[in-house]
Amino acid sequence: MSASALAAPNYAERRAQLRRQVFGGKHPPDAVLINSPANLYYLTGFTGSFGALLMTPDTERFLTGGIYATQAQSEVLGIPIVLNPTLKEFNATLTEVVRELGARTLGVESGNSVAGVQALRKAARRAGVRVLPIGTPVEKLRRVKDEYEIARVRDAAALADATFQHIQRLFQPEVAEWDIAMEIDFYMRRQGAYPAFDTIAVSGERTALPHGKPTERRLQKGDFVTVDFGAKLNGYCSDLTRTVVIGKASAEQRRLYDAVLEALERCITAIKPGKPGKQIDAIARMVLEKHGLADYFGHGLGHSLGILVHDGSGLSFRDKTPLEAGMVLTVEPGVYVPGFGGVRIEQDVVVTETGCEVLTHAPVELMECEG
Ligand code: ZN
Ligand code: ZN
């Protein structure tokens, strides 16, 4: 299904929500500046890498440079656009507009670099504007996905499933890790998507590297092979990991696999609104502990998924935020035994009112690939 099959998201409503959040509290700034590309995309539909949304309680402006002039006019609808003149410092234009809107204090998101904030402060001081931190209000809104966004992740997940299906013929001796990774990327690009992150394809002992880069190593009989990849399709990401065995699995391989699969299934069953993410992470650790493998699980259970592949708080041991219906998360337990190999299985889920729905459908049972 293409993005056009669903009505465009209601950007104006998202901005209205943000306004209520930032201007409704105690001591709000007069204006806020949103400049993270993911947040601009969420609030306006702008797909460029450089722009700024200025909002006061009752006005808004979208600023960008000449390189995005045409694009901003076609993508950013219903907001007056201000183009920074060539050769003029962007922050100077920005702070002038802040003053024109009658604002004396400007709230900035906490995702900005220290150098970026320093440069803005300097320009703001010249214009008599004070810069204040406002934390991450857009990220908070983005944690819970609306119907449009869930449909987008669903499409991206379906493409990841199709990609996994497509590369199965490469799970055979003599195929190099990087040929598998390249085929994954090529297939997703051919369907109009981008890799959501650098594709992982590792084999043999290298499967003990949770984030190993693909090499020229060729698959051999008896190898574990782990692929971890995601499609960014129409602005939203999926993230899928599967581990297979080339030929017949050994008893030890099957033991590791079954333990990870049990952890995965127990966690998916346990996901429910109201529970903090870390409570689900603890279940994975408990299951792996039972199998004597807890020490080999060296990362969080899962992350939030959306416009970015790490889209906010998720299911790690650090996540205290209670789950809410509409959150989209990965569930990805793994064990990594140095010198032997590792297993990770990753599913994408959306939290529902009563539990969760799994969005990725590639088989999770251990595949023994005979080539
Ligand atoms: Zn992944
Ligand atoms: Zn992931």
CSV table of C-alpha atoms and ligand atoms in Angstrom, one decimal:
chain,number,residue,atom,x,y,z
A,1,MET,CA,0.0,0.0,0.0
A,2,SER,CA,1.4,3.4,-0.9
A,3,ALA,CA,1.4,6.4,1.4
A,4,SER,CA,-1.2,8.0,-0.7
A,5,ALA,CA,-3.7,5.3,0.2
A,6,LEU,CA,-4.2,7.0,3.6
A,7,ALA,CA,-5.1,10.6,4.2
A,8,ALA,CA,-2.1,12.7,5.1
A,9,PRO,CA,-1.4,13.2,8.8
A,10,ASN,CA,-3.0,16.1,10.5
A,11,TYR,CA,0.1,18.2,11.0
A,12,ALA,CA,-1.9,21.2,12.2
A,13,GLU,CA,-3.4,19.1,15.0
A,14,ARG,CA,0.0,17.8,16.0
A,15,ARG,CA,1.2,21.4,16.2
A,16,ALA,CA,-1.8,22.4,18.2
A,17,GLN,CA,-1.0,19.6,20.7
A,18,LEU,CA,2.6,20.8,20.9
A,19,ARG,CA,1.3,24.3,21.6
A,20,ARG,CA,-0.9,23.1,24.4
A,21,GLN,CA,2.0,21.2,25.9
A,22,VAL,CA,4.6,24.0,25.8
A,23,PHE,CA,2.5,27.1,26.3
A,24,GLY,CA,0.1,25.5,28.8
A,25,GLY,CA,2.7,25.0,31.5
A,26,LYS,CA,4.1,27.3,34.1
A,27,HIS,CA,6.5,30.0,32.9
A,28,PRO,CA,6.3,29.1,29.2
A,29,PRO,CA,8.7,30.9,26.7
A,30,ASP,CA,7.1,33.4,24.4
A,31,ALA,CA,8.1,31.3,21.3
A,32,VAL,CA,9.6,27.9,20.7
A,33,LEU,CA,12.0,26.7,18.0
A,34,ILE,CA,11.8,23.2,16.6
A,35,ASN,CA,14.7,22.3,14.4
A,36,SER,CA,15.4,18.5,14.7
A,37,PRO,CA,14.7,17.1,11.2
A,38,ALA,CA,12.6,14.2,12.6
A,39,ASN,CA,10.5,16.6,14.6
A,40,LEU,CA,10.1,19.0,11.6
A,41,TYR,CA,8.9,16.0,9.6
A,42,TYR,CA,6.4,15.0,12.3
A,43,LEU,CA,5.0,18.5,12.7
A,44,THR,CA,5.0,19.8,9.1
A,45,GLY,CA,5.8,17.0,6.6
A,46,PHE,CA,9.1,18.7,5.6
A,47,THR,CA,11.6,16.1,4.5
A,48,GLY,CA,14.7,18.3,4.2
A,49,SER,CA,17.6,18.2,6.6
A,50,PHE,CA,17.7,21.9,7.5
A,51,GLY,CA,14.8,24.0,8.6
A,52,ALA,CA,13.3,25.7,11.7
A,53,LEU,CA,9.7,25.9,12.9
A,54,LEU,CA,9.0,28.9,15.1
A,55,MET,CA,5.8,28.9,17.1
A,56,THR,CA,4.2,31.4,19.5
A,57,PRO,CA,0.8,30.7,21.1
A,58,ASP,CA,-1.0,32.1,18.0
A,59,THR,CA,1.5,32.3,15.1
A,60,GLU,CA,3.9,30.1,13.3
A,61,ARG,CA,6.7,30.5,10.7
A,62,PHE,CA,8.8,28.0,8.8
A,63,LEU,CA,12.4,29.1,8.1
A,64,THR,CA,14.8,27.4,5.7
A,65,GLY,CA,17.6,28.2,3.3
A,66,GLY,CA,17.4,28.7,-0.5
A,67,ILE,CA,18.5,25.1,-1.1
A,68,TYR,CA,15.1,24.0,0.3
A,69,ALA,CA,13.0,26.9,-1.0
A,70,THR,CA,11.0,24.9,-3.6
A,71,GLN,CA,10.7,21.8,-1.4
A,72,ALA,CA,9.5,23.7,1.6
A,73,GLN,CA,6.8,25.4,-0.5
A,74,SER,CA,5.5,22.1,-1.7
A,75,GLU,CA,5.8,20.2,1.6
A,76,VAL,CA,5.1,22.7,4.4
A,77,LEU,CA,1.4,23.7,4.0
A,78,GLY,CA,-0.4,26.3,5.9
A,79,ILE,CA,2.6,27.9,7.5
A,80,PRO,CA,4.2,31.2,6.2
A,81,ILE,CA,7.7,30.4,4.9
A,82,VAL,CA,10.7,32.7,5.5
A,83,LEU,CA,13.7,32.1,3.4
A,84,ASN,CA,17.1,33.0,4.8
A,85,PRO,CA,18.8,35.2,2.2
A,86,THR,CA,22.0,33.7,0.8
A,87,LEU,CA,25.1,34.9,2.7
A,88,LYS,CA,23.1,35.9,5.7
A,89,GLU,CA,23.7,34.1,9.0
A,90,PHE,CA,20.7,31.9,9.6
A,91,ASN,CA,20.5,32.6,13.3
A,92,ALA,CA,20.4,36.3,12.6
A,93,THR,CA,17.3,35.8,10.4
A,94,LEU,CA,15.8,33.5,13.0
A,95,THR,CA,16.1,35.9,15.9
A,96,GLU,CA,14.8,38.8,13.8
A,97,VAL,CA,11.7,36.8,13.1
A,98,VAL,CA,11.4,36.0,16.8
A,99,ARG,CA,11.4,39.7,17.5
A,100,GLU,CA,8.9,40.4,14.7
A,101,LEU,CA,6.5,37.9,16.4
A,102,GLY,CA,6.8,40.0,19.5
A,103,ALA,CA,8.7,37.3,21.5
A,104,ARG,CA,11.5,38.0,24.0
A,105,THR,CA,12.2,34.5,25.2
A,106,LEU,CA,12.7,31.5,22.9
A,107,GLY,CA,12.5,27.9,24.0
A,108,VAL,CA,14.8,25.4,22.3
A,109,GLU,CA,14.8,21.6,22.2
A,110,SER,CA,17.4,19.7,24.1
A,111,GLY,CA,18.6,17.7,21.1
A,112,ASN,CA,20.7,20.7,19.8
A,113,SER,CA,24.5,20.5,20.0
A,114,VAL,CA,26.2,22.7,22.6
A,115,ALA,CA,27.9,24.6,19.8
A,116,GLY,CA,24.6,25.1,18.0
A,117,VAL,CA,23.0,26.6,21.1
A,118,GLN,CA,26.0,28.8,21.8
A,119,ALA,CA,25.8,30.3,18.3
A,120,LEU,CA,22.0,30.8,18.7
A,121,ARG,CA,22.5,32.5,22.1
A,122,LYS,CA,25.0,34.9,20.6
A,123,ALA,CA,22.7,35.9,17.8
A,124,ALA,CA,19.7,36.1,20.2
A,125,ARG,CA,21.5,38.3,22.6
A,126,ARG,CA,22.1,40.8,19.8
A,127,ALA,CA,18.4,40.8,19.1
A,128,GLY,CA,17.5,41.1,22.8
A,129,VAL,CA,16.0,37.5,22.9
A,130,ARG,CA,16.7,35.1,25.8
A,131,VAL,CA,17.2,31.4,24.9
A,132,LEU,CA,15.6,28.8,27.3
A,133,PRO,CA,15.7,25.0,27.3
A,134,ILE,CA,12.4,23.2,26.9
A,135,GLY,CA,13.4,19.6,27.0
A,136,THR,CA,11.9,17.2,24.4
A,137,PRO,CA,8.2,18.0,24.0
A,138,VAL,CA,8.0,16.7,20.4
A,139,GLU,CA,9.7,13.4,21.3
A,140,LYS,CA,7.1,13.0,24.0
A,141,LEU,CA,4.3,13.4,21.5
A,142,ARG,CA,6.0,11.1,19.0
A,143,ARG,CA,6.1,8.2,21.6
A,144,VAL,CA,2.5,7.3,20.9
A,145,LYS,CA,1.8,6.8,17.2
A,146,ASP,CA,-1.5,7.8,15.5
A,147,GLU,CA,-3.3,5.6,13.0
A,148,TYR,CA,-1.4,7.1,10.1
A,149,GLU,CA,2.0,6.3,11.7
A,150,ILE,CA,1.0,2.8,12.7
A,151,ALA,CA,0.0,2.1,9.1
A,152,ARG,CA,3.4,3.4,7.9
A,153,VAL,CA,5.3,1.2,10.3
A,154,ARG,CA,3.1,-1.7,9.2
A,155,ASP,CA,4.1,-1.1,5.6
A,156,ALA,CA,7.8,-0.9,6.5
A,157,ALA,CA,7.5,-4.1,8.5
A,158,ALA,CA,5.8,-5.9,5.6
A,159,LEU,CA,8.7,-4.9,3.4
A,160,ALA,CA,11.2,-6.2,5.9
A,161,ASP,CA,9.3,-9.5,5.9
A,162,ALA,CA,9.4,-9.6,2.1
A,163,THR,CA,13.1,-8.8,2.1
A,164,PHE,CA,13.8,-11.7,4.5
A,165,GLN,CA,11.9,-14.0,2.3
A,166,HIS,CA,13.8,-12.7,-0.8
A,167,ILE,CA,17.3,-13.4,0.7
A,168,GLN,CA,16.6,-17.0,1.9
A,169,ARG,CA,18.1,-18.4,-1.2
A,170,LEU,CA,21.5,-16.8,-0.1
A,171,PHE,CA,21.6,-18.8,3.1
A,172,GLN,CA,24.0,-21.4,1.7
A,173,PRO,CA,27.7,-22.3,1.9
A,174,GLU,CA,30.1,-20.0,0.0
A,175,VAL,CA,27.9,-16.9,0.0
A,176,ALA,CA,29.7,-13.9,1.6
A,177,GLU,CA,28.2,-11.9,4.4
A,178,TRP,CA,28.4,-8.7,2.5
A,179,ASP,CA,26.6,-10.2,-0.5
A,180,ILE,CA,23.7,-10.9,1.8
A,181,ALA,CA,23.8,-7.4,3.2
A,182,MET,CA,24.0,-5.9,-0.3
A,183,GLU,CA,21.1,-8.0,-1.5
A,184,ILE,CA,19.0,-6.9,1.5
A,185,ASP,CA,19.8,-3.2,0.8
A,186,PHE,CA,19.2,-3.6,-3.0
A,187,TYR,CA,15.9,-5.3,-2.5
A,188,MET,CA,14.6,-2.6,-0.1
A,189,ARG,CA,15.8,0.2,-2.4
A,190,ARG,CA,14.2,-1.4,-5.3
A,191,GLN,CA,10.8,-1.2,-3.5
A,192,GLY,CA,11.3,2.5,-2.8
A,193,ALA,CA,12.7,2.3,0.7
A,194,TYR,CA,16.1,3.1,2.3
A,195,PRO,CA,17.9,0.9,4.8
A,196,ALA,CA,16.9,2.3,8.2
A,197,PHE,CA,20.4,1.7,9.5
A,198,ASP,CA,23.6,-0.1,8.4
A,199,THR,CA,22.5,-3.6,7.6
A,200,ILE,CA,24.0,-6.3,9.7
A,201,ALA,CA,24.9,-9.8,8.3
A,202,VAL,CA,27.3,-11.9,10.3
A,203,SER,CA,28.1,-15.6,10.3
A,204,GLY,CA,29.8,-18.3,12.4
A,205,GLU,CA,31.6,-17.0,15.5
A,206,ARG,CA,30.9,-13.5,14.3
A,207,THR,CA,27.3,-13.8,15.3
A,208,ALA,CA,28.6,-13.2,18.8
A,209,LEU,CA,29.0,-9.5,17.7
A,210,PRO,CA,25.5,-7.9,18.2
A,211,HIS,CA,26.4,-5.1,15.8
A,212,GLY,CA,29.0,-6.8,13.6
A,213,LYS,CA,29.6,-5.3,10.2
A,214,PRO,CA,29.3,-7.7,7.2
A,215,THR,CA,32.7,-8.9,5.8
A,216,GLU,CA,33.9,-11.1,3.0
A,217,ARG,CA,33.6,-14.2,5.2
A,218,ARG,CA,31.8,-16.9,3.3
A,219,LEU,CA,29.1,-19.0,5.0
A,220,GLN,CA,29.9,-22.6,5.9
A,221,LYS,CA,27.9,-25.6,6.9
A,222,GLY,CA,27.1,-25.4,10.6
A,223,ASP,CA,27.2,-21.6,10.8
A,224,PHE,CA,24.8,-19.4,12.6
A,225,VAL,CA,23.9,-16.5,10.4
A,226,THR,CA,22.3,-13.4,11.8
A,227,VAL,CA,20.8,-10.6,9.7
A,228,ASP,CA,19.4,-7.4,11.2
A,229,PHE,CA,18.0,-4.7,9.0
A,230,GLY,CA,15.2,-2.3,8.6
A,231,ALA,CA,13.3,-0.5,5.9
A,232,LYS,CA,12.6,3.2,6.0
A,233,LEU,CA,9.6,3.5,3.8
A,234,ASN,CA,7.5,6.6,3.4
A,235,GLY,CA,9.2,8.2,6.4
A,236,TYR,CA,8.8,5.3,8.9
A,237,CYS,CA,11.1,2.5,10.0
A,238,SER,CA,10.9,-1.2,10.6
A,239,ASP,CA,13.6,-3.3,12.3
A,240,LEU,CA,13.9,-7.1,11.9
A,241,THR,CA,16.5,-9.7,13.1
A,242,ARG,CA,16.5,-13.3,12.3
A,243,THR,CA,19.2,-16.0,13.0
A,244,VAL,CA,19.3,-19.1,10.9
A,245,VAL,CA,21.7,-22.2,10.7
A,246,ILE,CA,23.4,-23.3,7.5
A,247,GLY,CA,22.7,-27.1,7.5
A,248,LYS,CA,21.6,-28.9,10.6
A,249,ALA,CA,21.7,-27.1,14.0
A,250,SER,CA,23.9,-28.6,16.7
A,251,ALA,CA,22.4,-29.3,20.1
A,252,GLU,CA,24.1,-26.2,21.5
A,253,GLN,CA,22.8,-24.0,18.7
A,254,ARG,CA,19.3,-25.3,19.3
A,255,ARG,CA,19.6,-24.7,23.0
A,256,LEU,CA,20.6,-21.1,22.6
A,257,TYR,CA,18.0,-20.5,19.9
A,258,ASP,CA,15.2,-22.1,22.0
A,259,ALA,CA,16.1,-20.0,25.0
A,260,VAL,CA,16.0,-16.7,23.0
A,261,LEU,CA,12.7,-17.7,21.3
A,262,GLU,CA,11.2,-18.5,24.7
A,263,ALA,CA,12.3,-15.1,26.0
A,264,LEU,CA,10.9,-13.4,22.9
A,265,GLU,CA,7.5,-15.1,23.2
A,266,ARG,CA,7.2,-14.6,27.0
A,267,CYS,CA,8.0,-10.8,26.5
A,268,ILE,CA,5.5,-10.4,23.7
A,269,THR,CA,2.8,-12.0,25.8
A,270,ALA,CA,3.6,-9.7,28.8
A,271,ILE,CA,3.4,-6.4,26.9
A,272,LYS,CA,0.5,-4.3,28.1
A,273,PRO,CA,-0.4,-0.7,28.7
A,274,GLY,CA,0.6,0.6,32.1
A,275,LYS,CA,3.7,-1.6,32.6
A,276,PRO,CA,7.0,0.1,32.4
A,277,GLY,CA,9.3,-1.0,29.6
A,278,LYS,CA,11.9,-2.3,32.1
A,279,GLN,CA,9.5,-4.8,33.5
A,280,ILE,CA,9.3,-6.5,30.1
A,281,ASP,CA,13.1,-6.4,29.8
A,282,ALA,CA,13.3,-8.1,33.2
A,283,ILE,CA,11.2,-11.0,31.9
A,284,ALA,CA,13.7,-11.7,29.1
A,285,ARG,CA,16.5,-11.7,31.7
A,286,MET,CA,14.6,-14.0,33.9
A,287,VAL,CA,14.0,-16.5,31.1
A,288,LEU,CA,17.6,-16.4,30.0
A,289,GLU,CA,18.7,-16.8,33.6
A,290,LYS,CA,16.7,-20.0,33.8
A,291,HIS,CA,18.8,-21.3,30.9
A,292,GLY,CA,22.1,-20.1,32.4
A,293,LEU,CA,22.4,-17.5,29.6
A,294,ALA,CA,21.6,-14.2,31.3
A,295,ASP,CA,25.2,-13.1,31.3
A,296,TYR,CA,25.3,-13.3,27.5
A,297,PHE,CA,22.5,-10.8,27.0
A,298,GLY,CA,24.3,-7.5,27.0
A,299,HIS,CA,21.8,-5.0,25.6
A,300,GLY,CA,18.3,-3.7,26.2
A,301,LEU,CA,15.3,-5.7,25.2
A,302,GLY,CA,14.0,-3.2,22.6
A,303,HIS,CA,13.5,0.3,21.5
A,304,SER,CA,10.8,2.6,20.2
A,305,LEU,CA,10.4,2.6,16.4
A,306,GLY,CA,9.0,5.3,14.2
A,307,ILE,CA,10.4,8.2,12.1
A,308,LEU,CA,13.7,7.1,13.6
A,309,VAL,CA,14.9,3.6,14.2
A,310,HIS,CA,15.6,4.5,17.8
A,311,ASP,CA,12.6,6.7,18.4
A,312,GLY,CA,12.4,7.2,22.1
A,313,SER,CA,12.0,5.1,25.2
A,314,GLY,CA,11.3,1.5,24.7
A,315,LEU,CA,11.8,-1.8,26.6
A,316,SER,CA,15.3,-1.5,28.0
A,317,PHE,CA,16.2,-1.9,31.7
A,318,ARG,CA,16.4,1.9,31.8
A,319,ASP,CA,12.8,2.5,30.6
A,320,LYS,CA,10.5,3.5,33.5
A,321,THR,CA,7.9,5.1,31.2
A,322,PRO,CA,4.6,3.1,31.4
A,323,LEU,CA,3.7,1.6,28.1
A,324,GLU,CA,0.7,3.1,26.3
A,325,ALA,CA,-1.5,1.9,23.5
A,326,GLY,CA,-0.1,3.2,20.2
A,327,MET,CA,3.6,2.8,21.1
A,328,VAL,CA,5.6,0.9,18.5
A,329,LEU,CA,8.5,-1.1,19.9
A,330,THR,CA,11.0,-3.7,19.0
A,331,VAL,CA,11.4,-6.8,21.1
A,332,GLU,CA,14.8,-8.3,20.5
A,333,PRO,CA,16.3,-10.6,23.1
A,334,GLY,CA,19.7,-12.1,22.2
A,335,VAL,CA,22.6,-14.2,23.6
A,336,TYR,CA,26.1,-13.8,22.4
A,337,VAL,CA,28.7,-16.4,23.4
A,338,PRO,CA,32.3,-15.2,22.5
A,339,GLY,CA,34.1,-17.8,20.4
A,340,PHE,CA,30.9,-19.7,19.6
A,341,GLY,CA,28.3,-17.5,18.2
A,342,GLY,CA,25.0,-15.7,19.0
A,343,VAL,CA,21.3,-15.6,18.4
A,344,ARG,CA,19.0,-12.6,18.2
A,345,ILE,CA,15.4,-12.6,17.1
A,346,GLU,CA,13.7,-9.3,16.7
A,347,GLN,CA,10.0,-8.5,16.2
A,348,ASP,CA,8.2,-5.2,15.8
A,349,VAL,CA,5.0,-4.7,17.8
A,350,VAL,CA,2.4,-2.1,18.4
A,351,VAL,CA,1.0,-1.8,21.9
A,352,THR,CA,-2.8,-2.2,21.9
A,353,GLU,CA,-5.4,-1.5,24.7
A,354,THR,CA,-5.1,-5.1,25.9
A,355,GLY,CA,-1.6,-6.3,24.9
A,356,CYS,CA,0.3,-5.9,21.7
A,357,GLU,CA,0.0,-6.8,18.0
A,358,VAL,CA,3.1,-8.2,16.2
A,359,LEU,CA,3.8,-6.4,13.0
A,360,THR,CA,6.6,-8.5,11.6
A,361,HIS,CA,5.6,-11.9,10.2
A,362,ALA,CA,8.8,-13.6,9.0
A,363,PRO,CA,8.9,-17.0,10.7
A,364,VAL,CA,10.6,-17.1,14.2
A,365,GLU,CA,11.1,-20.9,14.3
A,366,LEU,CA,14.7,-22.0,13.8
A,367,MET,CA,15.4,-22.3,10.1
A,368,GLU,CA,17.9,-25.0,9.1
A,369,CYS,CA,19.0,-23.9,5.6
A,370,GLU,CA,20.1,-26.9,3.4
A,371,GLY,CA,21.2,-24.6,0.5
B,1,ZN,ZN,17.4,-4.6,14.5
B,2,ZN,ZN,16.3,-3.0,16.9
